[in-house]
Coordinates of C-alpha atoms in Angstrom, one line a residue:
M1 CA 23.3 -5.8 8.2
S2 CA 21.1 -8.0 7.9
E3 CA 21.7 -11.5 5.9
T4 CA 18.9 -9.8 3.2
T5 CA 20.6 -6.8 3.0
Q6 CA 23.9 -8.6 2.0
S7 CA 22.9 -10.6 -0.7
L8 CA 21.2 -7.3 -2.6
P9 CA 22.0 -7.0 -5.8
P10 CA 24.6 -4.1 -7.0
A11 CA 22.6 -1.6 -7.9
A12 CA 19.4 -2.5 -5.5
A13 CA 22.5 -1.9 -2.9
D14 CA 23.4 1.5 -4.1
D15 CA 19.6 2.2 -4.3
L16 CA 19.1 1.4 -0.7
A17 CA 22.2 3.8 0.4
E18 CA 21.1 6.4 -1.2
F19 CA 17.3 6.0 -0.1
L20 CA 18.7 5.0 4.1
G21 CA 21.3 9.0 3.0
L22 CA 18.3 10.6 2.2
V23 CA 16.3 9.7 5.7
D24 CA 19.1 10.5 7.2
S25 CA 19.9 14.0 5.7
G26 CA 15.7 14.9 6.2
V27 CA 16.3 14.1 10.0
S28 CA 19.9 15.5 10.8
Q29 CA 18.2 18.4 9.0
D30 CA 15.0 18.9 10.8
S31 CA 13.0 18.5 7.7
L32 CA 12.0 14.6 7.7
V33 CA 8.3 15.0 7.1
K34 CA 7.1 11.0 7.5
L35 CA 8.4 7.7 6.4
V36 CA 6.5 4.7 5.3
L37 CA 7.3 1.5 4.8
A38 CA 4.3 -0.8 3.4
K39 CA 4.1 -4.2 1.4
H40 CA 5.1 -6.1 4.3
V41 CA 6.7 -9.4 4.1
G42 CA 8.0 -10.2 7.6
S43 CA 6.7 -13.0 9.6
E44 CA 3.8 -11.3 11.8
A45 CA 1.0 -12.2 9.3
E46 CA -1.1 -8.9 10.9
L47 CA 1.6 -6.4 10.5
Q48 CA 0.5 -4.0 7.5
R49 CA 3.0 -1.0 7.1
V50 CA 4.7 0.9 9.9
I51 CA 4.6 5.1 9.9
I52 CA 7.7 7.0 11.2
K53 CA 7.3 10.6 11.9
P54 CA 9.7 13.0 14.3
L55 CA 9.1 13.9 17.4
L56 CA 10.5 15.5 20.8
I57 CA 11.0 13.6 23.6
K58 CA 12.0 15.5 26.2
A59 CA 13.5 18.2 24.3
Q60 CA 15.5 14.9 22.3
P61 CA 14.9 14.4 18.5
S62 CA 13.2 10.9 18.3
L63 CA 11.3 9.2 15.5
S64 CA 8.4 7.6 16.4
F65 CA 7.5 4.1 14.3
V66 CA 3.6 3.1 14.9
Y67 CA 3.0 -0.5 13.7
R68 CA -0.4 -0.6 11.9
Y69 CA -1.4 -3.8 12.4
K70 CA -5.2 -4.7 10.8
T71 CA -6.5 -4.6 14.0
R72 CA -4.2 -2.2 16.6
D73 CA -1.8 0.2 15.9
I74 CA 1.3 -0.4 18.3
T75 CA 3.6 3.1 18.7
K76 CA 7.3 2.5 20.1
N77 CA 10.0 6.0 20.1
L78 CA 13.4 5.4 19.6
P79 CA 16.4 8.0 19.5
L80 CA 17.7 8.7 16.3
A81 CA 20.7 6.9 16.1
E82 CA 18.6 3.6 16.7
A83 CA 15.7 4.8 14.8
L84 CA 17.5 5.1 11.4
A85 CA 19.6 1.6 12.1
R86 CA 15.6 0.0 12.8
V87 CA 15.1 1.6 9.3
A88 CA 17.7 -0.1 7.5
E89 CA 16.8 -3.6 9.2
L90 CA 13.0 -3.1 8.0
V91 CA 14.3 -2.6 4.7
P92 CA 14.1 -4.7 2.4
E93 CA 14.0 -7.8 4.7
S94 CA 10.4 -7.2 6.5
F95 CA 9.4 -4.4 3.7
K96 CA 9.2 -3.7 -0.3
N97 CA 8.2 -0.5 -0.2
A98 CA 9.5 2.7 1.7
H99 CA 8.2 6.0 0.9
L100 CA 9.8 9.5 2.3
L101 CA 8.8 12.6 2.8
T102 CA 10.8 15.3 3.9
L103 CA 10.2 19.2 2.9
T104 CA 11.8 19.5 -0.2
D105 CA 11.5 15.5 -1.5
E106 CA 9.0 13.0 -2.1
V107 CA 11.1 9.8 -2.9
Q108 CA 9.9 6.2 -3.2
L109 CA 11.7 3.0 -2.9
E110 CA 10.1 -0.2 -4.0
F111 CA 11.5 -4.1 -4.0
S112 CA 10.3 -6.5 -6.8
K113 CA 10.4 -10.3 -5.4
K114 CA 13.9 -11.1 -6.6
N115 CA 15.1 -7.9 -4.7
K116 CA 15.5 -5.5 -8.1
T117 CA 14.9 -2.1 -7.3
T118 CA 12.8 1.0 -8.2
L119 CA 13.6 4.2 -7.0
F120 CA 11.4 7.1 -7.8
R121 CA 12.0 10.9 -6.7
N122 CA 10.5 13.7 -7.2
K123 CA 12.3 17.3 -5.8
A124 CA 10.1 20.0 -5.3
Q125 CA 9.9 23.0 -3.2
R126 CA 6.8 22.2 -0.9
E127 CA 4.3 24.9 -0.1
R128 CA 4.5 24.7 3.9
E129 CA 6.6 27.0 6.6
V130 CA 9.7 25.4 8.3
P131 CA 8.3 23.1 10.6
T132 CA 9.3 22.2 14.2
A133 CA 9.5 18.6 15.5
G134 CA 6.5 19.2 17.3
H135 CA 3.1 19.1 16.2
D136 CA 2.9 23.0 14.0
R137 CA 3.3 21.9 10.8
E138 CA 1.8 23.3 8.1
K139 CA -0.5 21.2 6.4
K140 CA 2.1 19.8 3.1
R141 CA 0.6 20.0 -0.5
Y142 CA 0.5 17.1 -2.6
L143 CA 0.5 19.6 -6.3
E144 CA 2.0 23.2 -7.1
L145 CA -0.1 26.3 -7.5
S146 CA 2.5 26.4 -10.4
R147 CA 1.4 23.8 -12.7
P148 CA -0.3 24.4 -15.5
F149 CA -3.5 23.0 -15.7
L150 CA -4.7 25.2 -12.3
T151 CA -4.1 28.3 -14.5
D152 CA -6.1 27.1 -17.5
L153 CA -8.9 25.6 -14.7
G154 CA -9.0 28.6 -13.2
V155 CA -7.5 27.7 -9.5
T156 CA -4.8 30.2 -10.3
N157 CA -4.0 33.3 -12.1
K158 CA -1.9 33.3 -14.8
Q159 CA 1.0 34.6 -12.2
H160 CA 0.2 31.3 -10.5
E161 CA -1.1 32.8 -8.3
L162 CA -4.2 31.1 -6.5
I163 CA -7.3 32.7 -6.7
P164 CA -9.4 33.8 -3.4
A165 CA -12.6 32.1 -4.8
M166 CA -10.7 28.7 -5.5
S167 CA -9.3 28.3 -2.3
R168 CA -11.6 25.8 -1.2
K169 CA -11.4 24.2 -4.7
W170 CA -7.2 23.9 -3.6
K171 CA -7.8 22.2 -0.6
Q172 CA -10.0 19.8 -1.8
I173 CA -8.2 18.8 -5.1
N174 CA -5.2 18.3 -2.2
K175 CA -6.9 16.4 -0.1
F176 CA -8.1 14.1 -2.9
I177 CA -4.3 13.8 -4.1
E178 CA -3.5 13.1 -0.6
V179 CA -6.0 9.7 0.4
F180 CA -4.7 8.7 -3.2
S181 CA -1.0 9.1 -2.2
H182 CA -1.7 6.8 0.7
A183 CA -3.6 4.4 -0.8
L184 CA -1.1 4.0 -3.8
T185 CA 1.7 3.7 -1.2
S186 CA -0.2 0.5 0.4
S187 CA -1.6 -1.1 -2.5
P188 CA -0.4 -3.7 -5.2
L189 CA 0.2 -1.0 -8.0
K190 CA 3.4 -0.6 -8.9
L191 CA 4.9 2.6 -10.4
D192 CA 7.6 1.1 -12.9
Q193 CA 4.4 -0.4 -14.9
P194 CA 1.1 1.9 -16.3
I195 CA -1.3 3.0 -13.9
R196 CA -5.0 2.8 -15.5
V197 CA -7.7 5.2 -13.9
A198 CA -11.2 5.8 -14.6
D199 CA -12.8 8.8 -13.2
F200 CA -16.5 8.9 -13.8
G201 CA -18.5 12.2 -13.1
S202 CA -15.6 14.3 -14.0
G203 CA -17.1 17.8 -14.7
K204 CA -14.7 20.0 -15.4
G205 CA -11.9 17.9 -14.5
Y206 CA -10.4 19.4 -11.5
L207 CA -9.4 15.7 -9.8
T208 CA -9.2 14.4 -13.2
F209 CA -6.6 16.1 -14.2
A210 CA -4.8 16.6 -10.7
I211 CA -4.2 12.9 -10.7
H212 CA -2.9 12.6 -13.9
D213 CA -0.8 15.7 -13.2
Y214 CA 0.1 13.9 -9.7
L215 CA 1.3 10.6 -11.4
R216 CA 3.0 11.7 -14.7
N217 CA 4.9 14.8 -12.9
T218 CA 5.3 13.6 -9.0
L219 CA 6.1 10.3 -9.0
Q220 CA 7.2 9.9 -13.0
A221 CA 4.8 7.1 -13.7
E222 CA 2.6 6.8 -16.9
G223 CA -0.6 7.4 -15.6
C224 CA -3.8 6.6 -18.4
V225 CA -6.1 8.9 -16.8
T226 CA -10.5 8.8 -18.3
G227 CA -12.6 11.5 -16.9
V228 CA -16.3 9.8 -17.8
E229 CA -18.8 12.4 -17.8
L230 CA -22.7 13.3 -19.1
R231 CA -22.1 16.7 -20.0
E232 CA -20.8 16.8 -23.8
D233 CA -19.6 20.2 -23.1
M234 CA -18.0 19.5 -20.0
V235 CA -16.1 16.4 -22.1
T236 CA -15.3 18.7 -25.2
L237 CA -14.0 21.4 -22.4
C238 CA -11.4 18.8 -20.9
N239 CA -10.2 17.6 -24.1
N240 CA -9.3 20.6 -25.5
A241 CA -8.2 21.7 -22.0
A242 CA -5.6 18.2 -22.5
A243 CA -4.8 19.2 -25.9
R244 CA -3.8 22.3 -25.2
L245 CA -1.3 21.6 -21.8
D246 CA 0.0 18.7 -23.2
H247 CA -1.3 15.7 -21.1
P248 CA -0.4 12.6 -23.1
G249 CA -2.2 10.4 -21.7
L250 CA -5.6 11.8 -20.8
T251 CA -9.0 11.5 -22.6
F252 CA -12.3 13.0 -21.8
Q253 CA -15.4 10.5 -22.8
H254 CA -19.1 11.1 -23.0
G255 CA -21.3 8.7 -20.8
D256 CA -21.9 6.9 -17.4
V257 CA -20.5 4.1 -15.3
R258 CA -23.2 2.0 -17.2
T259 CA -22.4 2.7 -20.6
V260 CA -18.4 3.6 -20.3
A261 CA -16.9 0.4 -18.5
P262 CA -13.4 -0.9 -19.0
T263 CA -12.2 -4.8 -18.9
E264 CA -8.8 -3.9 -16.9
L265 CA -8.7 -0.7 -14.5
D266 CA -6.1 -0.2 -11.4
V267 CA -8.0 2.8 -9.7
M268 CA -11.5 3.6 -10.2
I269 CA -12.9 6.9 -8.9
A270 CA -16.6 8.0 -8.9
L271 CA -17.4 10.7 -6.5
H272 CA -21.0 12.0 -5.6
A273 CA -22.8 9.2 -7.4
C274 CA -26.3 9.6 -6.7
D275 CA -28.1 6.3 -5.4
I276 CA -27.6 2.8 -6.8
A277 CA -25.3 4.6 -9.5
T278 CA -22.6 4.2 -6.7
D279 CA -23.2 0.6 -6.4
Y280 CA -23.0 0.6 -10.1
A281 CA -19.8 2.4 -9.9
I282 CA -18.2 -0.3 -7.0
H283 CA -19.1 -3.3 -9.2
M284 CA -17.2 -1.9 -12.2
G285 CA -14.7 -1.1 -10.1
V286 CA -14.1 -4.9 -8.2
R287 CA -14.8 -6.5 -11.9
S288 CA -12.5 -4.4 -13.6
G289 CA -9.8 -5.9 -10.9
A290 CA -8.7 -2.4 -9.9
A291 CA -6.5 -2.0 -6.8
I292 CA -8.3 1.2 -5.3
I293 CA -11.6 2.3 -5.6
M294 CA -12.1 5.8 -4.2
C295 CA -16.4 6.5 -3.7
S296 CA -18.0 9.6 -2.4
P297 CA -21.6 8.5 -2.1
C298 CA -24.8 10.3 -2.7
C299 CA -28.7 9.8 -1.9
H300 CA -29.2 6.5 -0.3
K301 CA -33.0 6.2 -2.1
Q302 CA -32.7 2.3 -2.4
I303 CA -32.4 1.1 1.4
R304 CA -34.3 4.0 2.8
L305 CA -37.6 2.4 1.2
Q306 CA -36.7 -1.0 2.2
I307 CA -36.2 0.0 6.1
Q308 CA -38.5 -1.5 9.1
S309 CA -36.3 0.2 12.1
P310 CA -36.9 -1.7 15.1
G311 CA -39.8 -0.3 17.2
L312 CA -37.5 0.4 20.3
L313 CA -35.6 2.6 17.8
K314 CA -39.2 4.7 16.4
P315 CA -39.1 7.5 19.0
M316 CA -35.3 8.3 17.8
L317 CA -36.1 7.9 13.7
Q318 CA -39.2 9.5 14.1
Y319 CA -37.2 12.8 12.5
G320 CA -36.9 12.7 9.1
L321 CA -33.0 14.1 9.6
H322 CA -32.3 10.8 11.5
M323 CA -34.1 8.2 9.0
G324 CA -32.2 9.8 6.4
Q325 CA -28.4 9.4 8.4
Q326 CA -29.9 5.8 9.5
A327 CA -30.2 4.9 5.7
E328 CA -27.0 6.2 5.1
M329 CA -25.0 4.7 7.1
V330 CA -26.5 1.3 7.0
T331 CA -26.2 2.0 2.8
D332 CA -22.6 2.4 3.3
S333 CA -21.3 -0.3 5.6
L334 CA -23.3 -3.2 3.1
R335 CA -21.2 -1.3 0.3
A336 CA -17.9 -1.6 2.8
L337 CA -18.8 -5.0 4.2
L338 CA -19.2 -6.1 0.3
L339 CA -16.0 -4.8 -0.4
E340 CA -14.1 -6.4 2.2
A341 CA -15.9 -9.7 0.8
C342 CA -13.9 -9.0 -2.1
G343 CA -10.5 -8.9 -0.8
Y344 CA -10.8 -5.5 -0.2
E345 CA -9.8 -3.3 2.5
T346 CA -11.9 -0.9 3.0
K347 CA -12.3 3.1 5.4
V348 CA -15.5 4.9 5.7
F349 CA -14.5 8.2 6.6
E350 CA -15.1 12.1 6.5
F351 CA -13.9 13.7 3.4
I352 CA -13.6 17.3 2.0
S353 CA -17.3 18.0 0.2
L354 CA -16.2 18.3 -3.8
E355 CA -18.9 20.4 -4.6
H356 CA -19.5 22.3 -1.4
T357 CA -22.2 20.9 -0.1
N358 CA -22.2 18.0 2.9
K359 CA -22.0 15.4 1.1
N360 CA -18.6 14.8 2.4
K361 CA -18.2 10.8 2.9
M362 CA -15.7 8.6 1.2
I363 CA -15.4 5.3 1.0
L364 CA -11.9 3.6 0.2
A365 CA -11.0 0.8 -1.0
V366 CA -7.7 -0.8 -1.6
K367 CA -7.2 -4.1 -2.6
R368 CA -5.6 -7.1 -0.2
T369 CA -2.4 -8.5 -1.4
E370 CA -3.9 -11.7 -0.2
P371 CA -6.9 -13.6 -0.6
V372 CA -9.7 -13.4 2.1
A373 CA -12.3 -16.2 3.1
P374 CA -15.7 -14.1 2.5
A375 CA -17.8 -16.1 4.8
Q376 CA -17.7 -14.3 7.8
L377 CA -18.1 -11.5 5.8
L378 CA -20.9 -12.3 4.2
A379 CA -22.8 -13.8 7.4
R380 CA -22.7 -10.0 9.2
I381 CA -24.1 -9.0 6.0
Q382 CA -26.7 -11.0 5.9
E383 CA -27.7 -10.4 9.4
L384 CA -27.7 -6.5 8.7
K385 CA -30.2 -7.0 6.4
A386 CA -32.8 -9.1 8.5
F387 CA -32.3 -7.0 11.4
Y388 CA -33.4 -4.6 9.0
G389 CA -35.7 -6.2 6.9
I390 CA -33.7 -5.4 4.0
T391 CA -34.5 -7.4 1.4
E392 CA -32.3 -6.4 -1.7
Q393 CA -29.1 -4.2 -2.1
C394 CA -28.2 -3.1 -5.7
L395 CA -24.5 -3.7 -5.3
E396 CA -25.0 -7.6 -3.5
N397 CA -27.7 -8.3 -6.5
L398 CA -24.6 -7.4 -9.2
L399 CA -21.8 -8.7 -7.7
Q400 CA -23.6 -12.4 -7.4
A401 CA -24.3 -12.2 -11.0
D402 CA -20.9 -11.8 -11.8
G403 CA -20.1 -14.3 -9.5
L404 CA -17.3 -11.4 -7.7
L405 CA -18.7 -12.8 -3.6
G406 CA -17.2 -16.5 -3.9

């Protein structure tokens, strides 16, 4: 037992013992899905988190530890007894947050700077078959079909059965919550404090209701969620549903990212905001101090009209499709680099389309706990702009006007 663990307050020691017991049970009952250790406070400056999953090595149950650094991953496979001992050594001495996922439980243990603990536990029957220790697990579902809002919004029938025509939407909702869940685990946000969310372009409210339900009912956190939508009929429909379904802390407003701008925000969501509307959304998220920014860009007209491609690329770019793909790649790369310069860890990846189109890219930015020196990143941005002859980029202008780029 480490010196840190021995010095824990009695209540914290009890929470840690309960959590480690749940990990042990998950392993022994073959129900462990994943254990993520985050909020690193150890001596390795580049280490960000450890992801632990079960596997078989020569027919022997083991645990795989993926040590995720800023620029690389290192995997270590350990026998069960040694692996469980290693988890006990890492929490809370090296990691202040542990997120356990099993077939029947979702549990988060978080330590404050003074080693006071918060333990959240949600028991739920997951929608998956009993897995093996190989790679054949059915995909995890982050929401249950029994949730009332799904029936009200037409995803399920009155018997809480999935309506076949809504199967794709159901997958999209779960994928979105999965991305959000992972981002929340690695963010500086604490579940014992209200989490303020704004969803711009909320539409019929599928994702807005889902994230509120996930915060309130799965994580038992206080979610204060606002959906913002230009269509007044959708705002009325969603507000009526929120009142009817007893969703405290969930409201919908008429407007867009330029007219509804909260001064403080924890999570900013803007999916399929057209052209520079995505830039305004990202800027608003940064300006409002959002710890998590989730954007799914749509259209890239501003950059496409400016790009002056090198002569060597002209044979490739004579095709309109390739021109559009180039504009998309350059635009979203600039956005990601600008977010990095503002102190976010940023990822760009393919995401299941939310409107049944091929616009399925997501920019996910999570606020770093340690500040970054933006000079090198800003230099790369200028080099990229110069290479393509770009003179103006909306997000960069907005951030510079507010003095947010250092």
